[in-house]
Amino acid sequence: MAEVFISYKSEDRGVATLLASALTNYGLTVWYDVGLGADEDYYKLIQSELEKANVVIALWSSRSFDSRWVVGEA
């Protein structure tokens, strides 16, 4: 279980990775969808991680605002 869930648009992955690294350096556990396999059930996995996280961070950008996934996760 991760303490922090990061929601972002794939085009913003660089920013999500920087944020995840910074939070990890502060001792927090972080989950974001890097490394998901093609055979995984994204919806179930994301839902499970959202429910377990203490904090959800939605990275808002002009791209993410148009993403149904980011809006739904937020």
Short mmCIF file of C-alpha atoms in Angstrom, two decimals:
data_model
loop_
_atom_site.label_atom_id
_atom_site.label_comp_id
_atom_site.label_asym_id
_atom_site.label_seq_id
_atom_site.Cartn_x
_atom_site.Cartn_y
_atom_site.Cartn_z
CA MET A 1 0.00 0.00 0.00
CA ALA A 2 1.32 3.40 -0.98
CA GLU A 3 0.66 6.45 1.13
CA VAL A 4 0.43 8.74 -1.92
CA PHE A 5 -1.31 8.08 -5.25
CA ILE A 6 -0.36 10.35 -8.15
CA SER A 7 -2.84 10.84 -10.96
CA TYR A 8 -1.53 12.39 -14.19
CA LYS A 9 -1.82 12.38 -17.96
CA SER A 10 0.81 10.19 -19.62
CA GLU A 11 2.26 13.22 -21.42
CA ASP A 12 3.02 14.65 -17.95
CA ARG A 13 4.90 11.54 -16.78
CA GLY A 14 8.16 13.47 -16.39
CA VAL A 15 6.58 15.79 -13.82
CA ALA A 16 4.90 12.84 -12.07
CA THR A 17 8.24 11.06 -11.85
CA LEU A 18 9.95 14.13 -10.37
CA LEU A 19 7.16 14.52 -7.81
CA ALA A 20 7.24 10.82 -6.92
CA SER A 21 11.01 10.99 -6.45
CA ALA A 22 10.78 14.04 -4.19
CA LEU A 23 8.04 12.47 -2.07
CA THR A 24 10.00 9.23 -1.81
CA ASN A 25 13.05 11.20 -0.67
CA TYR A 26 10.89 12.51 2.19
CA GLY A 27 10.18 8.92 3.20
CA LEU A 28 6.71 8.52 1.71
CA THR A 29 5.61 5.55 -0.36
CA VAL A 30 4.22 6.57 -3.74
CA TRP A 31 2.16 4.78 -6.39
CA TYR A 32 1.67 5.92 -9.95
CA ASP A 33 1.10 3.85 -13.06
CA VAL A 34 4.69 3.54 -14.23
CA GLY A 35 5.53 0.00 -15.20
CA LEU A 36 2.02 -1.37 -15.62
CA GLY A 37 2.02 -4.42 -17.85
CA ALA A 38 -0.15 -4.79 -20.92
CA ASP A 39 -1.90 -7.76 -19.34
CA GLU A 40 -2.99 -5.93 -16.17
CA ASP A 41 -6.54 -4.78 -15.48
CA TYR A 42 -5.84 -1.04 -15.22
CA TYR A 43 -9.22 -0.08 -13.84
CA LYS A 44 -9.20 -2.61 -10.99
CA LEU A 45 -5.59 -1.94 -10.08
CA ILE A 46 -6.01 1.85 -10.09
CA GLN A 47 -9.25 1.60 -8.10
CA SER A 48 -7.54 -0.60 -5.53
CA GLU A 49 -4.56 1.74 -5.17
CA LEU A 50 -6.85 4.79 -4.90
CA GLU A 51 -8.82 3.17 -2.09
CA LYS A 52 -5.67 2.29 -0.14
CA ALA A 53 -3.84 5.63 -0.48
CA ASN A 54 -3.92 8.20 2.31
CA VAL A 55 -3.42 11.06 -0.16
CA VAL A 56 -4.29 11.47 -3.84
CA ILE A 57 -2.48 14.10 -5.87
CA ALA A 58 -3.97 15.03 -9.25
CA LEU A 59 -1.45 16.77 -11.49
CA TRP A 60 -3.54 19.32 -13.34
CA SER A 61 -2.34 20.60 -16.68
CA SER A 62 -4.10 21.61 -19.87
CA ARG A 63 -3.62 18.00 -21.06
CA SER A 64 -4.81 16.31 -17.86
CA PHE A 65 -7.93 18.45 -17.64
CA ASP A 66 -9.14 16.77 -20.83
CA SER A 67 -8.33 13.26 -19.54
CA ARG A 68 -11.36 11.30 -18.30
CA TRP A 69 -9.00 9.14 -16.21
CA VAL A 70 -7.39 12.02 -14.31
CA VAL A 71 -10.71 13.78 -13.77
CA GLY A 72 -12.33 10.53 -12.62
CA GLU A 73 -9.46 9.70 -10.24
CA ALA A 74 -9.57 13.19 -8.74
#
